[in-house]
mmCIF file of C-alpha atoms in Angstrom:
data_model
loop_
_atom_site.group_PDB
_atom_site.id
_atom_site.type_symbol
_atom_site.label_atom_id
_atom_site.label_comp_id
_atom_site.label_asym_id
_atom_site.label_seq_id
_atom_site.Cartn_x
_atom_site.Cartn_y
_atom_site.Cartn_z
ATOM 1 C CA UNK Q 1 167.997 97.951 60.546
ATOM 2 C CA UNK Q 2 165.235 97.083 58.026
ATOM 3 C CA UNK Q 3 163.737 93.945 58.601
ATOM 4 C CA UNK Q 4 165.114 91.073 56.292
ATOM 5 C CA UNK Q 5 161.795 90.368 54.683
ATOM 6 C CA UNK Q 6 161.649 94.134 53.687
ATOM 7 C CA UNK Q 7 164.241 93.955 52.051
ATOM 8 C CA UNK Q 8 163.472 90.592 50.703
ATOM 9 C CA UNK Q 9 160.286 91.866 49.256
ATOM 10 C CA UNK Q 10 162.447 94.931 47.538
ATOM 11 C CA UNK Q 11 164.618 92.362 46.208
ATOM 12 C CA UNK Q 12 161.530 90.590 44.557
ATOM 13 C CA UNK Q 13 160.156 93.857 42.855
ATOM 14 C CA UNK Q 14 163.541 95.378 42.046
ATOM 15 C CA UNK Q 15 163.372 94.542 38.008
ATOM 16 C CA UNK Q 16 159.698 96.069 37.642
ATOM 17 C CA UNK Q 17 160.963 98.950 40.304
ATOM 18 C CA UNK Q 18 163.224 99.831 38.029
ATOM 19 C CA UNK Q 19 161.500 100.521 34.740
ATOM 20 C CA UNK Q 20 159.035 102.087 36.866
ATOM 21 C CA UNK Q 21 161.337 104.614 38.365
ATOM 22 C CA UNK Q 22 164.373 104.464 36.482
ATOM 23 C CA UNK Q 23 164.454 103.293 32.863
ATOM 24 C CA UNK Q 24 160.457 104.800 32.725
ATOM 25 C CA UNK Q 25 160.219 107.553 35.762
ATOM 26 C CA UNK Q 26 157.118 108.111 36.638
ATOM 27 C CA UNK Q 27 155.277 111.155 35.787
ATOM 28 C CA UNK Q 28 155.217 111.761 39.784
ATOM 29 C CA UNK Q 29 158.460 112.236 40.487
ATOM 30 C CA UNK Q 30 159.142 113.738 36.922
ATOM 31 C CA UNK Q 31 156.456 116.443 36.617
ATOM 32 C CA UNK Q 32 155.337 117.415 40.452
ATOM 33 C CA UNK Q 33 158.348 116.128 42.563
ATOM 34 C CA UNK Q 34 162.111 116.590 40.640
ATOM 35 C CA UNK Q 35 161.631 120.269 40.830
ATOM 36 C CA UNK Q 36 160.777 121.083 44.210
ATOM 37 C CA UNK Q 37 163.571 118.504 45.889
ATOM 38 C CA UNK Q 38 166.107 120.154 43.330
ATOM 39 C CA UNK Q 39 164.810 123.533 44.969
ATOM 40 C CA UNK Q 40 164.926 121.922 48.547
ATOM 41 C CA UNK Q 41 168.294 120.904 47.842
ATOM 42 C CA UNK Q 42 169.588 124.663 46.488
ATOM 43 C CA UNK Q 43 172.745 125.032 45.392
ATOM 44 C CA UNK Q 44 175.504 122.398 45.649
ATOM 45 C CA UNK Q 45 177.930 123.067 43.013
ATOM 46 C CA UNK Q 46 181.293 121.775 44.343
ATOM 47 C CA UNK Q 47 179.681 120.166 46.467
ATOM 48 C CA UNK Q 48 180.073 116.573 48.287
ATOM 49 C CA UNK Q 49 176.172 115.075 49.249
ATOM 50 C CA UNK Q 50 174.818 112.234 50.054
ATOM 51 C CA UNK Q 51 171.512 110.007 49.245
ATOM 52 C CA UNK Q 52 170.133 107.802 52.056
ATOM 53 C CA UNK Q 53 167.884 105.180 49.834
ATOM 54 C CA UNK Q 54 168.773 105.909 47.076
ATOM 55 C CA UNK Q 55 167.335 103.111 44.840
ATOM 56 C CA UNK Q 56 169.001 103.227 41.069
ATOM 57 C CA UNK Q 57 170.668 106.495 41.726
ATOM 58 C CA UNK Q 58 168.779 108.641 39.072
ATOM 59 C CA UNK Q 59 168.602 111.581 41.476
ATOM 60 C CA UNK Q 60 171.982 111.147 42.386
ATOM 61 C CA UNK Q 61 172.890 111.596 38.838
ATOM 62 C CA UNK Q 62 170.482 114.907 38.808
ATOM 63 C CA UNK Q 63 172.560 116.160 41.390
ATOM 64 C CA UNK Q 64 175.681 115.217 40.170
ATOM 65 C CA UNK Q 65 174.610 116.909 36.496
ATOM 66 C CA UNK Q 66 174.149 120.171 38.820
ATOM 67 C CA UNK Q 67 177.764 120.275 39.300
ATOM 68 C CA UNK Q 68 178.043 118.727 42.670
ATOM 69 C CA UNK Q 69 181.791 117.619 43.078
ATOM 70 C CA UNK Q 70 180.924 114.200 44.535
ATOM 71 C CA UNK Q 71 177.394 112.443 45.051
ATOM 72 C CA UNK Q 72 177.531 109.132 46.972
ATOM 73 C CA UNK Q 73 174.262 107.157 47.453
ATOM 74 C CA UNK Q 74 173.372 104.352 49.591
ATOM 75 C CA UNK Q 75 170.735 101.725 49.391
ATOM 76 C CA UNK Q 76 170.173 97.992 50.978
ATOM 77 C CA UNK Q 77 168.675 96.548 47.848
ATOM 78 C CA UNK Q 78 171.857 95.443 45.774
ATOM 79 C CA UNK Q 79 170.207 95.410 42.727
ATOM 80 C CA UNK Q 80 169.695 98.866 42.972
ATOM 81 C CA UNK Q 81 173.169 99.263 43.873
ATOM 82 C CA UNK Q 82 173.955 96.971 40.544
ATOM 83 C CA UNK Q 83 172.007 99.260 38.192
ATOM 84 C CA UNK Q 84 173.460 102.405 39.725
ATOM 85 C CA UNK Q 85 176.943 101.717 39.146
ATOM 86 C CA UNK Q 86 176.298 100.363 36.001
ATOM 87 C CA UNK Q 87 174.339 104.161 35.032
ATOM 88 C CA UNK Q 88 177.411 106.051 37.269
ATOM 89 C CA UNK Q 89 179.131 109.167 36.284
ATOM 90 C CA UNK Q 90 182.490 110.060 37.306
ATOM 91 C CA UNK Q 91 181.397 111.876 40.459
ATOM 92 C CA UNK Q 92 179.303 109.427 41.827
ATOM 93 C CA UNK Q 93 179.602 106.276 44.151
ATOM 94 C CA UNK Q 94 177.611 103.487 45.344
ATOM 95 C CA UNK Q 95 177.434 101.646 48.325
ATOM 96 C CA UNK Q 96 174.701 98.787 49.651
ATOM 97 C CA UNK Q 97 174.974 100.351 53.349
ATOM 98 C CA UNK Q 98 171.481 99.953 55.459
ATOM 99 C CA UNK Q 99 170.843 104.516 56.211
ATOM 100 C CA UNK Q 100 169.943 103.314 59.600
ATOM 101 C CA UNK Q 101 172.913 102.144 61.204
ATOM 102 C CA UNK Q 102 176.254 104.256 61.415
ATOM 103 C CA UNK Q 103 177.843 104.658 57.907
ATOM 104 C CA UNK Q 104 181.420 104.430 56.816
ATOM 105 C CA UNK Q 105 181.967 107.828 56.771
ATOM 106 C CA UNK Q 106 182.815 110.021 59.164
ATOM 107 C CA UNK Q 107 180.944 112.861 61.109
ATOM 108 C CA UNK Q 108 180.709 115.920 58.926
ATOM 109 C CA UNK Q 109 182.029 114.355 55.795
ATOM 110 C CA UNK Q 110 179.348 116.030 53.499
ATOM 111 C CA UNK Q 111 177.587 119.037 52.648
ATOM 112 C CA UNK Q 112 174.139 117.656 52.265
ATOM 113 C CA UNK Q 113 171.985 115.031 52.244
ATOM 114 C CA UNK Q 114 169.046 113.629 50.592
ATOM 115 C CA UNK Q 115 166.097 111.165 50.992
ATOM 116 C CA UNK Q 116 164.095 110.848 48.246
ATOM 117 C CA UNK Q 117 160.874 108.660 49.072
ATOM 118 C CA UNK Q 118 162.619 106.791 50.760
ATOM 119 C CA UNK Q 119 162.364 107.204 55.222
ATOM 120 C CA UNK Q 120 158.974 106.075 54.664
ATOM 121 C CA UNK Q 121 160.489 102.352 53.795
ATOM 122 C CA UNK Q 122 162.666 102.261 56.739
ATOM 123 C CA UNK Q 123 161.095 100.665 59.657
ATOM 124 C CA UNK Q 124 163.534 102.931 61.925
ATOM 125 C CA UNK Q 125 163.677 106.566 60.251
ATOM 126 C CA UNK Q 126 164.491 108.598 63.037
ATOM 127 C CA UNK Q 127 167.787 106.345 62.943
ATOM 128 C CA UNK Q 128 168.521 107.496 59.569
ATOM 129 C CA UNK Q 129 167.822 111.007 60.161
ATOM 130 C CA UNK Q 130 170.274 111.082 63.127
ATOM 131 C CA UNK Q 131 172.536 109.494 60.611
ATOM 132 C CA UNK Q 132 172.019 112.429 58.112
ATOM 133 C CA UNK Q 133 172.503 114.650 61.050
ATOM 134 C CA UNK Q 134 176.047 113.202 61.959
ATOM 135 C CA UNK Q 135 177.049 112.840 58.296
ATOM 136 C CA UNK Q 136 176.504 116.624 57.240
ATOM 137 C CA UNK Q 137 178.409 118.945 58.492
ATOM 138 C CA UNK Q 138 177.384 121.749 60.733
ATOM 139 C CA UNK Q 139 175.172 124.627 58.420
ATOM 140 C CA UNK Q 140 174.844 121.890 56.209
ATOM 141 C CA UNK Q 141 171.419 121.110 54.259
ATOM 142 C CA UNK Q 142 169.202 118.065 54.285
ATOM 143 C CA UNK Q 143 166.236 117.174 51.502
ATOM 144 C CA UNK Q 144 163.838 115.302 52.506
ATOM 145 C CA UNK Q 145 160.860 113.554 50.471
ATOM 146 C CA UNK Q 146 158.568 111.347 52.058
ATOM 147 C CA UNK Q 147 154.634 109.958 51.451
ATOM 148 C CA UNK Q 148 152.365 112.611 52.539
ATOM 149 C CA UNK Q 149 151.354 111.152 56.225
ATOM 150 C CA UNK Q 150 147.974 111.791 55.785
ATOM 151 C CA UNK Q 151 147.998 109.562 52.505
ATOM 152 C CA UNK Q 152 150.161 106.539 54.251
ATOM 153 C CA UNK Q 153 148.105 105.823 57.372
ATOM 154 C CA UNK Q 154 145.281 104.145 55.756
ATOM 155 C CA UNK Q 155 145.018 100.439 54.707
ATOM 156 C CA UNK Q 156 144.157 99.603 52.132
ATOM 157 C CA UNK Q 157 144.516 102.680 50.467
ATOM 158 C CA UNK Q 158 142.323 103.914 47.861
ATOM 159 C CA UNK Q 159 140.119 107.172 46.830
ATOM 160 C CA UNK Q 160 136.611 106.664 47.544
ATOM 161 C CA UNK Q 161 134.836 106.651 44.530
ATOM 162 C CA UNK Q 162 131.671 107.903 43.302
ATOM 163 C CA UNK Q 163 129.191 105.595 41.116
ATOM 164 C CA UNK Q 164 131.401 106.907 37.738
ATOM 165 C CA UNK Q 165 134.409 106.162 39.316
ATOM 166 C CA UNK Q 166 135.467 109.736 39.773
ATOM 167 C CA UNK Q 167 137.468 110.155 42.582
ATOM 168 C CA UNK Q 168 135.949 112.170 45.611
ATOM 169 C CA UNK Q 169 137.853 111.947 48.603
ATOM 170 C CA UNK Q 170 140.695 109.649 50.157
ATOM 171 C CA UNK Q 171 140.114 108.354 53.547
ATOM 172 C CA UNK Q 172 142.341 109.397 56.381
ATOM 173 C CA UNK Q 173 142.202 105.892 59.491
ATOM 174 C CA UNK Q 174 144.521 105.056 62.007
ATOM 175 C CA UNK Q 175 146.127 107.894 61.409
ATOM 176 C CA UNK Q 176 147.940 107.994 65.399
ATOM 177 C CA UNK Q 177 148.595 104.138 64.994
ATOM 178 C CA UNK Q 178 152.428 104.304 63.701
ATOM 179 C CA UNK Q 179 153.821 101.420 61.823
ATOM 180 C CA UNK Q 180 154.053 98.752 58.919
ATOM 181 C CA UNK Q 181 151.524 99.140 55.852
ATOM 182 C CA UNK Q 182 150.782 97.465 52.772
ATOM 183 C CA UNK Q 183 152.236 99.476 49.575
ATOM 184 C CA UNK Q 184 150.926 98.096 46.490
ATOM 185 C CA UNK Q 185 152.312 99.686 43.439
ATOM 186 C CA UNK Q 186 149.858 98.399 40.970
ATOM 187 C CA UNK Q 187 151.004 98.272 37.449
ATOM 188 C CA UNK Q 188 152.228 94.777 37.943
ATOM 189 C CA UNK Q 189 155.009 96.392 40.120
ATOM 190 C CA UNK Q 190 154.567 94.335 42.882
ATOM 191 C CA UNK Q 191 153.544 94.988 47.093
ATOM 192 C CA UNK Q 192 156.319 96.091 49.786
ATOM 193 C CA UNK Q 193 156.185 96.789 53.361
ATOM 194 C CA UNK Q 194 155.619 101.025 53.770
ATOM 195 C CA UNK Q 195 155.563 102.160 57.740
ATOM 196 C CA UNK Q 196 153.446 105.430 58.327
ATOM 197 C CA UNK Q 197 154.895 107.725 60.323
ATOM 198 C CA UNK Q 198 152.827 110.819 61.963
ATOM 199 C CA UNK Q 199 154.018 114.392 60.420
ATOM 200 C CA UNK Q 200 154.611 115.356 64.545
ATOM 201 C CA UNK Q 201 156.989 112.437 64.699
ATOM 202 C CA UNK Q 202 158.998 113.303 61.486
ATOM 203 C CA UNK Q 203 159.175 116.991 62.549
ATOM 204 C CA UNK Q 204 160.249 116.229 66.394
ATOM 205 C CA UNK Q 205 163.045 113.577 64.408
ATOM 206 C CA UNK Q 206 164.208 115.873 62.514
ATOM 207 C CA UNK Q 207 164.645 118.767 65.652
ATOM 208 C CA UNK Q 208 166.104 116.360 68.075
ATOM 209 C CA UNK Q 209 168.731 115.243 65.638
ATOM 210 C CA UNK Q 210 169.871 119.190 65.516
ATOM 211 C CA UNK Q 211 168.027 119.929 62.182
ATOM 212 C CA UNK Q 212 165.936 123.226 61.968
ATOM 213 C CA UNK Q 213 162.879 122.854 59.648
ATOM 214 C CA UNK Q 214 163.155 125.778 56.648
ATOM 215 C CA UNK Q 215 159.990 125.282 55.087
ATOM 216 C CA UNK Q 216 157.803 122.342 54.486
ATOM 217 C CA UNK Q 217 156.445 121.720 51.212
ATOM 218 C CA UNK Q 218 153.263 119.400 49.407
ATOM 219 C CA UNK Q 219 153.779 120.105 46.009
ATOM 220 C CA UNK Q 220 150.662 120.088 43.793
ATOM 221 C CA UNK Q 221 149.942 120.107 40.053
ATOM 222 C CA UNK Q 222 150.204 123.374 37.908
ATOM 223 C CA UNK Q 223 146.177 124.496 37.050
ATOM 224 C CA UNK Q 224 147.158 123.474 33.710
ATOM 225 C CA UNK Q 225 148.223 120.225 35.131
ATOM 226 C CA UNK Q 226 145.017 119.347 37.296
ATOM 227 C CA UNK Q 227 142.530 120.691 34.255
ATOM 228 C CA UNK Q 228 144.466 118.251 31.677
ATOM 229 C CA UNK Q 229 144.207 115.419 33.440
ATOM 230 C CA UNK Q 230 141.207 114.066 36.493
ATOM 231 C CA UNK Q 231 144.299 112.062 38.010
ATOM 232 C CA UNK Q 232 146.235 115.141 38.386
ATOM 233 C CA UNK Q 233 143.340 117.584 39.717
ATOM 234 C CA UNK Q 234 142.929 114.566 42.599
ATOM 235 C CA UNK Q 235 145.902 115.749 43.667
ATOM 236 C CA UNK Q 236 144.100 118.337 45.113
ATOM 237 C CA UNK Q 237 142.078 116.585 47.043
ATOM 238 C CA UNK Q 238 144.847 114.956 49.605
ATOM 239 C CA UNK Q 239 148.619 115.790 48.383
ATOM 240 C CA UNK Q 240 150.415 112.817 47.430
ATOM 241 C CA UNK Q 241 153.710 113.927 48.938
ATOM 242 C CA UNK Q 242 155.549 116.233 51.694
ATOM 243 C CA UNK Q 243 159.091 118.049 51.426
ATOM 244 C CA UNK Q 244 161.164 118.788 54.262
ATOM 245 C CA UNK Q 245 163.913 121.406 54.092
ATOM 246 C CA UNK Q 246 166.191 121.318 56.379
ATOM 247 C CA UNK Q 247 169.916 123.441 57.726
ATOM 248 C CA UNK Q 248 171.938 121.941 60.461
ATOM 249 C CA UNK Q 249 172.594 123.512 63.396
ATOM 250 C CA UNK Q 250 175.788 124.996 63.172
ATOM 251 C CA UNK Q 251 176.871 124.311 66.778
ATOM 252 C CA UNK Q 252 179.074 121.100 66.532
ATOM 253 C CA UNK Q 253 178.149 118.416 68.328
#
């Protein structure tokens, strides 16, 4: 379960969250992320799938505009819940529902699931990804976005900088020390609770829980992308992010 002050501290950024993600998405998840979790994801027309953290629900209504038959998401924070429902579409429900602890549903009740930067709040993710495992059925497909480990073990975090400010590398400590880190979003956002988690850990998570790992993604910006912009061609440096696609192992149980 995610500690009470985590949550508390989502609670106290969840208005300046939400024009940050929702009302105003970021170019992040707009131009480098949205594509290749809607690729991860494939094809679920007609389908039922579920999001584990799924803030305001925008990429539950992305799904849902793909023609999925029923989207449900879940999140802790209820004012993400709130603004959700208030933004839902026929197909899609809400639920505050902590992705760590067994859900209301039962085993095999959807065709996928999704976590979109979201395991990387939850103190416990190996709980949630056990939960995706019981929740989709057997051949069924799991999405999975999460802080590029390499980028969340450091703190503070921060590019080292050269004397003009240009960005030259970002520092990689305490990378094999698992646990809570500072997040500050800047912007005015506010600071949460983030917990790095080792790309071996994730990976042996998501096997044990009778996922097999189809290909493994750090999507980067388009050359056009990285030569328009010096915050873009940083990318390049140390990726941001890291998908996970994943099938369930058809063998019930």
């Amino acid at each position: 379960m995610i500690p009470s002050h985590t949550t508390d501290e989502w609670a106290a950024i969840a208005e300046a969250w939400l024009d940050k993600v929702e009302r105003h998405p970021e170019a992040h998840r707009v131009e480098l992320l949205d594509t290749p979790m809607l690729d991860a994801v494939g094809d679920i027309a007609g389908k039922r799938v579920i999001d584990l953290g799924c803030g305001g629900g925008r990429f539950c209504r992305m799904l849902a505009e793909r023609g999925a038959a029923e989207v449900v998401g879940v999140d802790q924070v209820e004012a993400f819940i709130a603004y959700a429902r208030e933004q839902s579409g026929p197909r899609e429900t809400y639920a505050v529902a902590d992705a760590q602890r067994e859900l209301d549903w039962p085993a095999g009740s959807f065709d996928a699931a999704v976590s979109y930067l979201a395991l990387m709040d939850m103190p416990d993710p190996k709980a949630a990804i056990r939960e995706a495992a019981r929740l989709v059925r057997p051949g069924g497909g799991l999405a999975v976005c999460v802080v590029h480990p390499m980028r969340s073990s450091t703190e503070p975090a921060g590019w080292v900088r050269d004397d003009a400010g240009r960005r030259l590398h970002w520092p990689v400590a305490d990378y094999g020390r698992e646990g809570p880190r500072t997040c500050d979003f800047g912007h005015g956002v506010g600071v949460v609770t983030n917990f790095h988690v080792m790309l071996s850990t994730y990976t042996a998570a998501f096997t044990d829980a009778g996922f097999a790992i189809e290909a493994i993604v750090e999507p980067l910006p388009t050359p056009d992308q990285a030569e328009a912009s010096p915050g873009w061609a940083a990318e390049y440096h140390a990726p941001n992010f890291m998908i996970f696609r994943l099938r369930r192992s058809t063998e019930s149980g």
